[in-house]
Amino acid sequence: MPPVEERPHRPGTFPACAPLHEERASLRRLPADVTRDCGAPVHRGRQGEGAPRGHRLARGGRGGGPEVEAPPGPPAGGPIDVSAATPNKCPLRILVCIKQVPKAQELQVDPVTQTLKRVGVPSEINPPDANALEIALTLKDRHAAEVVVLSMGPTSFDESLERAVAMGADRAVLLTDRILGGSDTVPTAYALSETIQKIGGYDLILTGEETTDASTGHVGPGIAGHLDLPQITYVSEIRIVDGTVRARRTAEDGTEWWQTSMPSLCTVNFGCNKPRAPTLTGKIRVKRGGVIAHWSCADVGIDPKKVGLLNSPTIVAKVDTIRLPARAGHMFSGEPKETVRALLEALIRDRVIVP
């Protein structure tokens, strides 16, 4: 592994960390001798075949692709709260995008605005995002890595960011601004990608496969598109080997292993691991403060004409509440033959079965 270039910290910015490799190549499958280690059948068709829900596996084709210049470092910052920023001494920086969502069993829709109620409703880290965070923390346990957590939303999202830091993340950034209100996945992917460029020095970006309050799966691939990064979707395991990312991907007919250089982005499958609990040491760090930076759209340089409800192409025309009709039960008693005969007669009468 080449030595890491240390760059001077500029006030008002997250300091950049030199990526492990300055070039990026197209994704490629691993050789057959590698895929045999996974202990599951491996899909060997053309790229994109067998991908769940019609997703392409990655940008680019098989084999090596043209070299692409590495993205520039972060721009000079303005009046940004950088209390959470310290010079990065790690050769690997992992960014994890998370979202605070209402708990699934507590979902409520506002009948007037036709949007989810978020105030006064118990919330949690989006479960697939928590799985992505666990993969990042596992990589941190194995390598010298810095884990930065990023979210976009109101200041109440600090609750989830604090939990992420208590679990083991090094610091967090919250993009919070009123003009972001009502943004759907298109402005969200744009705003997060701009913030990621502001943070700079990233080697690997992780997101959940989707959010439980929208279930679109758009944001992760959207970020990769804005940043022109190779991406691997629906990942359940990631290994860093010789400065490259090797990811196990769950397909409909088995397991695939994919490899790409860094920087790159992966979306993580829901339920692929068990997220760790916050530690006492982590809670003490959060209590001391200085682990979360709040940035506005002006701080990052986000175009107000590209975010918000008015700049979101998604239109919710109607939301219906489905109520299942109550069903009356009927008990059959008596001798087995009589009970079976009575049951069959009832099923025929109700046209459940045809004699």
mmCIF file of C-alpha atoms in Angstrom:
data_model
loop_
_atom_site.group_PDB
_atom_site.id
_atom_site.type_symbol
_atom_site.label_atom_id
_atom_site.label_comp_id
_atom_site.label_asym_id
_atom_site.label_seq_id
_atom_site.Cartn_x
_atom_site.Cartn_y
_atom_site.Cartn_z
ATOM 1 C CA MET A 1 0.000 0.000 0.000
ATOM 2 C CA PRO A 2 1.479 3.384 -0.969
ATOM 3 C CA PRO A 3 2.166 5.884 1.790
ATOM 4 C CA VAL A 4 -0.656 8.233 2.667
ATOM 5 C CA GLU A 5 -0.174 11.850 1.748
ATOM 6 C CA GLU A 6 -0.985 14.108 4.685
ATOM 7 C CA ARG A 7 -2.632 17.327 3.631
ATOM 8 C CA PRO A 8 -2.782 20.510 5.720
ATOM 9 C CA HIS A 9 -6.087 21.218 7.440
ATOM 10 C CA ARG A 10 -7.854 24.311 6.154
ATOM 11 C CA PRO A 11 -10.199 25.993 8.662
ATOM 12 C CA GLY A 12 -13.841 25.631 7.742
ATOM 13 C CA THR A 13 -13.496 22.319 5.930
ATOM 14 C CA PHE A 14 -13.264 18.655 6.675
ATOM 15 C CA PRO A 15 -9.604 17.870 5.911
ATOM 16 C CA ALA A 16 -9.071 15.600 2.948
ATOM 17 C CA CYS A 17 -7.518 12.179 3.304
ATOM 18 C CA ALA A 18 -5.488 10.912 0.358
ATOM 19 C CA PRO A 19 -7.360 8.038 -1.290
ATOM 20 C CA LEU A 20 -5.607 4.704 -1.435
ATOM 21 C CA HIS A 21 -5.610 4.846 -5.240
ATOM 22 C CA GLU A 22 -5.734 7.885 -7.461
ATOM 23 C CA GLU A 23 -7.322 6.025 -10.379
ATOM 24 C CA ARG A 24 -10.663 4.288 -10.722
ATOM 25 C CA ALA A 25 -11.445 1.277 -12.867
ATOM 26 C CA SER A 26 -14.714 -0.288 -13.945
ATOM 27 C CA LEU A 27 -16.174 -3.009 -11.757
ATOM 28 C CA ARG A 28 -15.196 -6.530 -12.573
ATOM 29 C CA ARG A 29 -16.042 -9.992 -11.347
ATOM 30 C CA LEU A 30 -13.526 -11.894 -9.283
ATOM 31 C CA PRO A 31 -11.903 -15.048 -10.685
ATOM 32 C CA ALA A 32 -13.668 -18.350 -10.153
ATOM 33 C CA ASP A 33 -11.221 -19.446 -7.455
ATOM 34 C CA VAL A 34 -12.320 -16.476 -5.362
ATOM 35 C CA THR A 35 -16.041 -17.025 -5.792
ATOM 36 C CA ARG A 36 -15.782 -20.596 -4.531
ATOM 37 C CA ASP A 37 -14.912 -19.290 -1.071
ATOM 38 C CA CYS A 38 -18.356 -17.805 -0.518
ATOM 39 C CA GLY A 39 -20.040 -21.121 0.150
ATOM 40 C CA ALA A 40 -23.048 -20.298 -2.040
ATOM 41 C CA PRO A 41 -23.901 -20.590 -5.735
ATOM 42 C CA VAL A 42 -22.471 -17.797 -7.836
ATOM 43 C CA HIS A 43 -24.314 -16.215 -10.751
ATOM 44 C CA ARG A 44 -22.099 -16.400 -13.831
ATOM 45 C CA GLY A 45 -24.307 -14.760 -16.452
ATOM 46 C CA ARG A 46 -23.765 -11.440 -18.141
ATOM 47 C CA GLN A 47 -23.557 -8.273 -16.099
ATOM 48 C CA GLY A 48 -26.933 -7.266 -14.761
ATOM 49 C CA GLU A 49 -28.611 -10.702 -15.107
ATOM 50 C CA GLY A 50 -30.152 -12.024 -11.940
ATOM 51 C CA ALA A 51 -30.025 -8.621 -10.274
ATOM 52 C CA PRO A 52 -32.917 -8.174 -7.850
ATOM 53 C CA ARG A 53 -35.601 -5.650 -8.751
ATOM 54 C CA GLY A 54 -34.062 -4.918 -12.141
ATOM 55 C CA HIS A 55 -31.028 -3.019 -10.866
ATOM 56 C CA ARG A 56 -27.837 -2.935 -12.864
ATOM 57 C CA LEU A 57 -24.921 -4.154 -10.839
ATOM 58 C CA ALA A 58 -22.656 -1.248 -11.521
ATOM 59 C CA ARG A 59 -21.646 1.527 -13.850
ATOM 60 C CA GLY A 60 -19.423 0.332 -16.663
ATOM 61 C CA GLY A 61 -18.957 -3.016 -18.318
ATOM 62 C CA ARG A 62 -16.890 -6.074 -17.642
ATOM 63 C CA GLY A 63 -13.151 -5.905 -17.692
ATOM 64 C CA GLY A 64 -10.937 -2.882 -17.311
ATOM 65 C CA GLY A 65 -12.244 0.552 -18.241
ATOM 66 C CA PRO A 66 -10.639 3.889 -18.976
ATOM 67 C CA GLU A 67 -8.874 5.608 -16.158
ATOM 68 C CA VAL A 68 -10.797 8.478 -14.582
ATOM 69 C CA GLU A 69 -9.207 11.376 -12.784
ATOM 70 C CA ALA A 70 -9.758 11.386 -9.042
ATOM 71 C CA PRO A 71 -12.283 13.961 -7.764
ATOM 72 C CA PRO A 72 -10.800 17.235 -6.522
ATOM 73 C CA GLY A 73 -10.388 17.911 -2.833
ATOM 74 C CA PRO A 74 -12.942 19.875 -0.838
ATOM 75 C CA PRO A 75 -13.398 23.570 -1.643
ATOM 76 C CA ALA A 76 -12.439 26.247 0.809
ATOM 77 C CA GLY A 77 -15.133 26.520 3.443
ATOM 78 C CA GLY A 78 -17.139 29.434 4.760
ATOM 79 C CA PRO A 79 -18.573 30.066 8.210
ATOM 80 C CA ILE A 80 -19.107 26.387 9.005
ATOM 81 C CA ASP A 81 -19.295 24.769 12.413
ATOM 82 C CA VAL A 82 -16.331 22.426 12.239
ATOM 83 C CA SER A 83 -16.149 21.570 15.909
ATOM 84 C CA ALA A 84 -16.365 17.917 14.880
ATOM 85 C CA ALA A 85 -13.490 18.124 12.407
ATOM 86 C CA THR A 86 -10.000 17.015 13.353
ATOM 87 C CA PRO A 87 -7.042 16.213 11.087
ATOM 88 C CA ASN A 88 -7.528 12.757 9.616
ATOM 89 C CA LYS A 89 -4.654 10.394 10.396
ATOM 90 C CA CYS A 90 -6.324 7.294 8.903
ATOM 91 C CA PRO A 91 -5.474 5.946 5.440
ATOM 92 C CA LEU A 92 -9.126 5.014 4.866
ATOM 93 C CA ARG A 93 -12.195 7.240 5.251
ATOM 94 C CA ILE A 94 -15.645 5.634 5.131
ATOM 95 C CA LEU A 95 -18.761 7.783 4.818
ATOM 96 C CA VAL A 96 -22.098 6.321 5.900
ATOM 97 C CA CYS A 97 -25.335 8.051 4.901
ATOM 98 C CA ILE A 98 -28.144 7.454 7.377
ATOM 99 C CA LYS A 99 -31.686 8.717 7.796
ATOM 100 C CA GLN A 100 -33.891 8.979 10.865
ATOM 101 C CA VAL A 101 -37.257 7.380 10.102
ATOM 102 C CA PRO A 102 -40.443 6.714 12.080
ATOM 103 C CA LYS A 103 -40.538 3.217 13.518
ATOM 104 C CA ALA A 104 -42.382 0.935 11.116
ATOM 105 C CA GLN A 105 -45.115 0.090 13.595
ATOM 106 C CA GLU A 106 -45.684 3.801 14.291
ATOM 107 C CA LEU A 107 -46.135 5.062 10.714
ATOM 108 C CA GLN A 108 -48.893 7.669 10.433
ATOM 109 C CA VAL A 109 -49.993 9.775 7.450
ATOM 110 C CA ASP A 110 -51.192 13.358 7.789
ATOM 111 C CA PRO A 111 -54.626 13.409 6.083
ATOM 112 C CA VAL A 112 -54.165 17.035 4.968
ATOM 113 C CA THR A 113 -50.590 17.090 3.635
ATOM 114 C CA GLN A 114 -50.591 13.407 2.572
ATOM 115 C CA THR A 115 -47.106 13.068 4.079
ATOM 116 C CA LEU A 116 -45.737 11.002 6.933
ATOM 117 C CA LYS A 117 -46.043 12.435 10.413
ATOM 118 C CA ARG A 118 -42.555 12.848 11.856
ATOM 119 C CA VAL A 119 -43.141 15.080 14.864
ATOM 120 C CA GLY A 120 -44.027 13.294 18.080
ATOM 121 C CA VAL A 121 -43.587 9.860 16.504
ATOM 122 C CA PRO A 122 -40.988 7.376 17.854
ATOM 123 C CA SER A 123 -38.062 7.261 15.434
ATOM 124 C CA GLU A 124 -34.959 5.175 14.777
ATOM 125 C CA ILE A 125 -32.016 4.893 12.404
ATOM 126 C CA ASN A 126 -33.337 3.523 9.125
ATOM 127 C CA PRO A 127 -32.703 -0.250 9.594
ATOM 128 C CA PRO A 128 -30.796 -0.808 6.293
ATOM 129 C CA ASP A 129 -28.667 2.253 7.132
ATOM 130 C CA ALA A 130 -27.895 0.685 10.514
ATOM 131 C CA ASN A 131 -26.689 -2.423 8.664
ATOM 132 C CA ALA A 132 -24.470 -0.206 6.494
ATOM 133 C CA LEU A 133 -23.064 1.454 9.613
ATOM 134 C CA GLU A 134 -22.280 -1.945 11.118
ATOM 135 C CA ILE A 135 -20.297 -2.913 8.012
ATOM 136 C CA ALA A 136 -18.368 0.366 8.252
ATOM 137 C CA LEU A 137 -17.588 -0.214 11.927
ATOM 138 C CA THR A 138 -16.505 -3.784 11.179
ATOM 139 C CA LEU A 139 -14.076 -2.440 8.574
ATOM 140 C CA LYS A 140 -12.862 0.073 11.149
ATOM 141 C CA ASP A 141 -12.186 -2.788 13.559
ATOM 142 C CA ARG A 142 -10.049 -4.519 10.918
ATOM 143 C CA HIS A 143 -8.287 -1.541 9.336
ATOM 144 C CA ALA A 144 -7.075 1.899 10.313
ATOM 145 C CA ALA A 145 -10.233 3.676 9.211
ATOM 146 C CA GLU A 146 -12.216 6.790 10.044
ATOM 147 C CA VAL A 147 -16.013 6.508 9.926
ATOM 148 C CA VAL A 148 -17.975 9.701 9.229
ATOM 149 C CA VAL A 149 -21.775 9.605 9.383
ATOM 150 C CA LEU A 150 -23.849 11.967 7.239
ATOM 151 C CA SER A 151 -27.555 12.767 7.393
ATOM 152 C CA MET A 152 -29.936 15.362 5.987
ATOM 153 C CA GLY A 153 -32.910 16.663 7.932
ATOM 154 C CA PRO A 154 -34.024 18.756 10.913
ATOM 155 C CA THR A 155 -31.931 19.095 14.055
ATOM 156 C CA SER A 156 -34.016 16.350 15.676
ATOM 157 C CA PHE A 157 -31.956 13.963 13.510
ATOM 158 C CA ASP A 158 -29.111 14.585 15.972
ATOM 159 C CA GLU A 159 -30.659 11.769 17.998
ATOM 160 C CA SER A 160 -29.720 9.187 15.362
ATOM 161 C CA LEU A 161 -26.332 10.770 14.691
ATOM 162 C CA GLU A 162 -25.500 10.677 18.394
ATOM 163 C CA ARG A 163 -26.432 7.010 18.493
ATOM 164 C CA ALA A 164 -24.209 6.339 15.472
ATOM 165 C CA VAL A 165 -21.250 8.020 17.194
ATOM 166 C CA ALA A 166 -21.972 6.103 20.395
ATOM 167 C CA MET A 167 -21.868 2.904 18.338
ATOM 168 C CA GLY A 168 -18.347 3.726 17.157
ATOM 169 C CA ALA A 169 -18.430 6.341 14.382
ATOM 170 C CA ASP A 170 -15.753 9.019 14.708
ATOM 171 C CA ARG A 171 -17.882 12.064 13.916
ATOM 172 C CA ALA A 172 -21.052 13.128 12.134
ATOM 173 C CA VAL A 173 -22.347 15.851 9.821
ATOM 174 C CA LEU A 174 -25.969 16.995 9.630
ATOM 175 C CA LEU A 175 -27.084 18.933 6.569
ATOM 176 C CA THR A 176 -29.986 20.947 7.934
ATOM 177 C CA ASP A 177 -31.811 23.804 6.240
ATOM 178 C CA ARG A 178 -35.447 24.846 5.880
ATOM 179 C CA ILE A 179 -35.157 25.021 2.104
ATOM 180 C CA LEU A 180 -34.542 21.259 2.057
ATOM 181 C CA GLY A 181 -38.038 20.548 3.404
ATOM 182 C CA GLY A 182 -40.133 18.295 1.177
ATOM 183 C CA SER A 183 -37.210 17.121 -0.957
ATOM 184 C CA ASP A 184 -37.776 13.770 -2.616
ATOM 185 C CA THR A 185 -35.020 11.372 -3.675
ATOM 186 C CA VAL A 186 -33.775 13.506 -6.586
ATOM 187 C CA PRO A 187 -32.880 16.652 -4.577
ATOM 188 C CA THR A 188 -31.777 14.470 -1.659
ATOM 189 C CA ALA A 189 -29.188 12.621 -3.756
ATOM 190 C CA TYR A 190 -27.960 15.949 -5.152
ATOM 191 C CA ALA A 191 -27.695 17.635 -1.735
ATOM 192 C CA LEU A 192 -25.942 14.671 -0.121
ATOM 193 C CA SER A 193 -23.464 14.373 -2.996
ATOM 194 C CA GLU A 194 -22.581 18.065 -2.670
ATOM 195 C CA THR A 195 -22.072 17.597 1.074
ATOM 196 C CA ILE A 196 -19.904 14.534 0.499
ATOM 197 C CA GLN A 197 -17.690 16.562 -1.829
ATOM 198 C CA LYS A 198 -17.463 19.214 0.890
ATOM 199 C CA ILE A 199 -16.316 16.605 3.416
ATOM 200 C CA GLY A 200 -13.796 15.290 0.899
ATOM 201 C CA GLY A 201 -11.168 12.587 1.168
ATOM 202 C CA TYR A 202 -13.677 9.743 1.008
ATOM 203 C CA ASP A 203 -12.618 6.264 -0.080
ATOM 204 C CA LEU A 204 -15.838 4.315 0.437
ATOM 205 C CA ILE A 205 -19.452 5.504 0.739
ATOM 206 C CA LEU A 206 -22.105 3.233 2.244
ATOM 207 C CA THR A 207 -25.876 3.637 2.255
ATOM 208 C CA GLY A 208 -28.776 1.354 3.071
ATOM 209 C CA GLU A 209 -30.498 -0.301 0.120
ATOM 210 C CA GLU A 210 -33.629 1.788 0.806
ATOM 211 C CA THR A 211 -35.511 3.575 3.581
ATOM 212 C CA THR A 212 -38.493 2.110 5.379
ATOM 213 C CA ASP A 213 -40.500 5.323 4.985
ATOM 214 C CA ALA A 214 -40.157 5.510 1.183
ATOM 215 C CA SER A 215 -38.656 2.227 -0.104
ATOM 216 C CA THR A 216 -37.395 3.700 -3.378
ATOM 217 C CA GLY A 217 -33.752 2.636 -3.351
ATOM 218 C CA HIS A 218 -32.909 5.762 -5.379
ATOM 219 C CA VAL A 219 -30.623 7.780 -3.110
ATOM 220 C CA GLY A 220 -27.536 5.544 -3.028
ATOM 221 C CA PRO A 221 -27.293 5.095 -6.815
ATOM 222 C CA GLY A 222 -28.195 8.776 -7.231
ATOM 223 C CA ILE A 223 -25.228 9.833 -5.100
ATOM 224 C CA ALA A 224 -22.931 7.555 -7.110
ATOM 225 C CA GLY A 225 -24.222 9.130 -10.307
ATOM 226 C CA HIS A 226 -23.601 12.691 -9.123
ATOM 227 C CA LEU A 227 -20.084 11.815 -7.947
ATOM 228 C CA ASP A 228 -19.327 9.639 -10.991
ATOM 229 C CA LEU A 229 -18.410 6.680 -8.781
ATOM 230 C CA PRO A 230 -18.609 2.945 -9.462
ATOM 231 C CA GLN A 231 -21.317 1.321 -7.360
ATOM 232 C CA ILE A 232 -22.288 -2.129 -6.129
ATOM 233 C CA THR A 233 -25.882 -2.539 -4.948
ATOM 234 C CA TYR A 234 -27.523 -4.930 -2.458
ATOM 235 C CA VAL A 235 -24.297 -5.814 -0.666
ATOM 236 C CA SER A 236 -24.189 -8.059 2.403
ATOM 237 C CA GLU A 237 -20.431 -8.135 3.100
ATOM 238 C CA ILE A 238 -17.445 -5.950 2.216
ATOM 239 C CA ARG A 239 -13.735 -6.705 2.386
ATOM 240 C CA ILE A 240 -10.858 -4.316 1.741
ATOM 241 C CA VAL A 241 -8.090 -6.268 -0.004
ATOM 242 C CA ASP A 242 -4.945 -4.631 -1.411
ATOM 243 C CA GLY A 243 -6.641 -1.257 -1.620
ATOM 244 C CA THR A 244 -9.706 -2.570 -3.458
ATOM 245 C CA VAL A 245 -13.301 -3.202 -2.398
ATOM 246 C CA ARG A 246 -14.587 -6.760 -2.636
ATOM 247 C CA ALA A 247 -18.316 -7.040 -2.001
ATOM 248 C CA ARG A 248 -20.622 -10.007 -1.682
ATOM 249 C CA ARG A 249 -23.887 -9.294 -3.429
ATOM 250 C CA THR A 250 -27.116 -11.205 -2.951
ATOM 251 C CA ALA A 251 -28.874 -12.117 -6.199
ATOM 252 C CA GLU A 252 -32.072 -14.025 -6.876
ATOM 253 C CA ASP A 253 -30.248 -17.239 -7.773
ATOM 254 C CA GLY A 254 -27.233 -17.137 -5.472
ATOM 255 C CA THR A 255 -24.338 -14.992 -4.342
ATOM 256 C CA GLU A 256 -22.016 -12.849 -6.425
ATOM 257 C CA TRP A 257 -18.617 -11.403 -5.530
ATOM 258 C CA TRP A 258 -17.731 -8.089 -7.155
ATOM 259 C CA GLN A 259 -14.571 -6.006 -7.005
ATOM 260 C CA THR A 260 -13.874 -2.329 -7.633
ATOM 261 C CA SER A 261 -11.228 0.241 -6.834
ATOM 262 C CA MET A 262 -11.780 3.178 -4.503
ATOM 263 C CA PRO A 263 -13.432 5.593 -4.173
ATOM 264 C CA SER A 264 -16.712 3.746 -4.709
ATOM 265 C CA LEU A 265 -20.217 3.396 -3.268
ATOM 266 C CA CYS A 266 -22.109 0.360 -1.987
ATOM 267 C CA THR A 267 -25.726 -0.007 -0.911
ATOM 268 C CA VAL A 268 -26.235 -2.515 1.901
ATOM 269 C CA ASN A 269 -28.948 -5.137 2.271
ATOM 270 C CA PHE A 270 -31.411 -4.904 5.134
ATOM 271 C CA GLY A 271 -30.866 -7.593 7.763
ATOM 272 C CA CYS A 272 -27.434 -8.724 6.538
ATOM 273 C CA ASN A 273 -25.956 -8.264 10.028
ATOM 274 C CA LYS A 274 -26.870 -7.334 13.582
ATOM 275 C CA PRO A 275 -25.953 -3.698 14.348
ATOM 276 C CA ARG A 276 -23.975 -3.319 17.556
ATOM 277 C CA ALA A 277 -25.293 -1.479 20.588
ATOM 278 C CA PRO A 278 -23.873 1.882 21.697
ATOM 279 C CA THR A 279 -20.963 1.589 24.122
ATOM 280 C CA LEU A 280 -20.454 3.452 27.382
ATOM 281 C CA THR A 281 -17.297 5.045 25.975
ATOM 282 C CA GLY A 282 -19.220 6.165 22.923
ATOM 283 C CA LYS A 283 -21.997 7.665 25.025
ATOM 284 C CA ILE A 284 -19.427 9.607 27.039
ATOM 285 C CA ARG A 285 -17.940 11.020 23.804
ATOM 286 C CA VAL A 286 -21.388 12.153 22.714
ATOM 287 C CA LYS A 287 -22.073 13.691 26.119
ATOM 288 C CA ARG A 288 -18.882 15.740 25.912
ATOM 289 C CA GLY A 289 -20.068 17.203 22.609
ATOM 290 C CA GLY A 290 -18.126 18.312 19.559
ATOM 291 C CA VAL A 291 -18.898 15.206 17.499
ATOM 292 C CA ILE A 292 -21.649 16.602 15.226
ATOM 293 C CA ALA A 293 -21.213 19.459 12.747
ATOM 294 C CA HIS A 294 -24.296 21.296 11.456
ATOM 295 C CA TRP A 295 -24.021 22.587 7.897
ATOM 296 C CA SER A 296 -26.528 24.662 5.941
ATOM 297 C CA CYS A 297 -27.069 24.715 2.176
ATOM 298 C CA ALA A 298 -25.129 27.983 1.991
ATOM 299 C CA ASP A 299 -22.219 26.399 3.864
ATOM 300 C CA VAL A 300 -22.018 23.559 1.364
ATOM 301 C CA GLY A 301 -22.800 25.574 -1.765
ATOM 302 C CA ILE A 302 -26.080 23.831 -2.622
ATOM 303 C CA ASP A 303 -28.225 25.508 -5.284
ATOM 304 C CA PRO A 304 -31.611 26.381 -3.655
ATOM 305 C CA LYS A 305 -33.276 25.944 -7.053
ATOM 306 C CA LYS A 306 -32.437 22.235 -7.030
ATOM 307 C CA VAL A 307 -33.858 21.238 -3.631
ATOM 308 C CA GLY A 308 -37.101 21.398 -1.703
ATOM 309 C CA LEU A 309 -40.686 20.410 -2.403
ATOM 310 C CA LEU A 310 -41.110 22.633 -5.468
ATOM 311 C CA ASN A 311 -38.049 21.091 -7.109
ATOM 312 C CA SER A 312 -39.061 17.486 -6.421
ATOM 313 C CA PRO A 313 -40.583 15.605 -9.379
ATOM 314 C CA THR A 314 -42.490 13.134 -7.185
ATOM 315 C CA ILE A 315 -46.183 13.955 -6.714
ATOM 316 C CA VAL A 316 -48.291 12.083 -4.145
ATOM 317 C CA ALA A 317 -51.769 12.186 -5.652
ATOM 318 C CA LYS A 318 -53.585 10.195 -2.999
ATOM 319 C CA VAL A 319 -52.969 8.097 0.100
ATOM 320 C CA ASP A 320 -55.537 5.463 1.057
ATOM 321 C CA THR A 321 -55.868 3.700 4.387
ATOM 322 C CA ILE A 322 -56.735 0.051 3.897
ATOM 323 C CA ARG A 323 -58.968 -1.430 6.558
ATOM 324 C CA LEU A 324 -59.500 -5.173 6.507
ATOM 325 C CA PRO A 325 -63.107 -6.220 7.147
ATOM 326 C CA ALA A 326 -63.763 -8.020 10.384
ATOM 327 C CA ARG A 327 -64.372 -11.736 9.948
ATOM 328 C CA ALA A 328 -66.640 -13.767 12.151
ATOM 329 C CA GLY A 329 -65.292 -17.120 13.262
ATOM 330 C CA HIS A 330 -67.231 -20.358 13.523
ATOM 331 C CA MET A 331 -66.414 -23.334 15.686
ATOM 332 C CA PHE A 332 -67.265 -26.869 14.569
ATOM 333 C CA SER A 333 -67.653 -29.536 17.222
ATOM 334 C CA GLY A 334 -68.740 -33.156 17.366
ATOM 335 C CA GLU A 335 -67.460 -36.359 15.885
ATOM 336 C CA PRO A 336 -64.635 -35.985 13.367
ATOM 337 C CA LYS A 337 -66.679 -37.226 10.382
ATOM 338 C CA GLU A 338 -69.593 -34.932 11.226
ATOM 339 C CA THR A 339 -67.250 -31.996 11.786
ATOM 340 C CA VAL A 340 -65.510 -32.501 8.431
ATOM 341 C CA ARG A 341 -68.862 -32.825 6.637
ATOM 342 C CA ALA A 342 -70.153 -29.616 8.241
ATOM 343 C CA LEU A 343 -66.946 -27.776 7.354
ATOM 344 C CA LEU A 344 -67.115 -28.883 3.707
ATOM 345 C CA GLU A 345 -70.748 -27.816 3.464
ATOM 346 C CA ALA A 346 -69.858 -24.384 4.853
ATOM 347 C CA LEU A 347 -66.962 -23.969 2.403
ATOM 348 C CA ILE A 348 -69.162 -24.956 -0.542
ATOM 349 C CA ARG A 349 -71.933 -22.632 0.617
ATOM 350 C CA ASP A 350 -69.507 -19.709 0.833
ATOM 351 C CA ARG A 351 -68.036 -20.637 -2.593
ATOM 352 C CA VAL A 352 -64.589 -21.162 -1.116
ATOM 353 C CA ILE A 353 -64.389 -24.536 -2.842
ATOM 354 C CA VAL A 354 -66.325 -25.947 -5.776
ATOM 355 C CA PRO A 355 -67.659 -29.516 -5.458
#
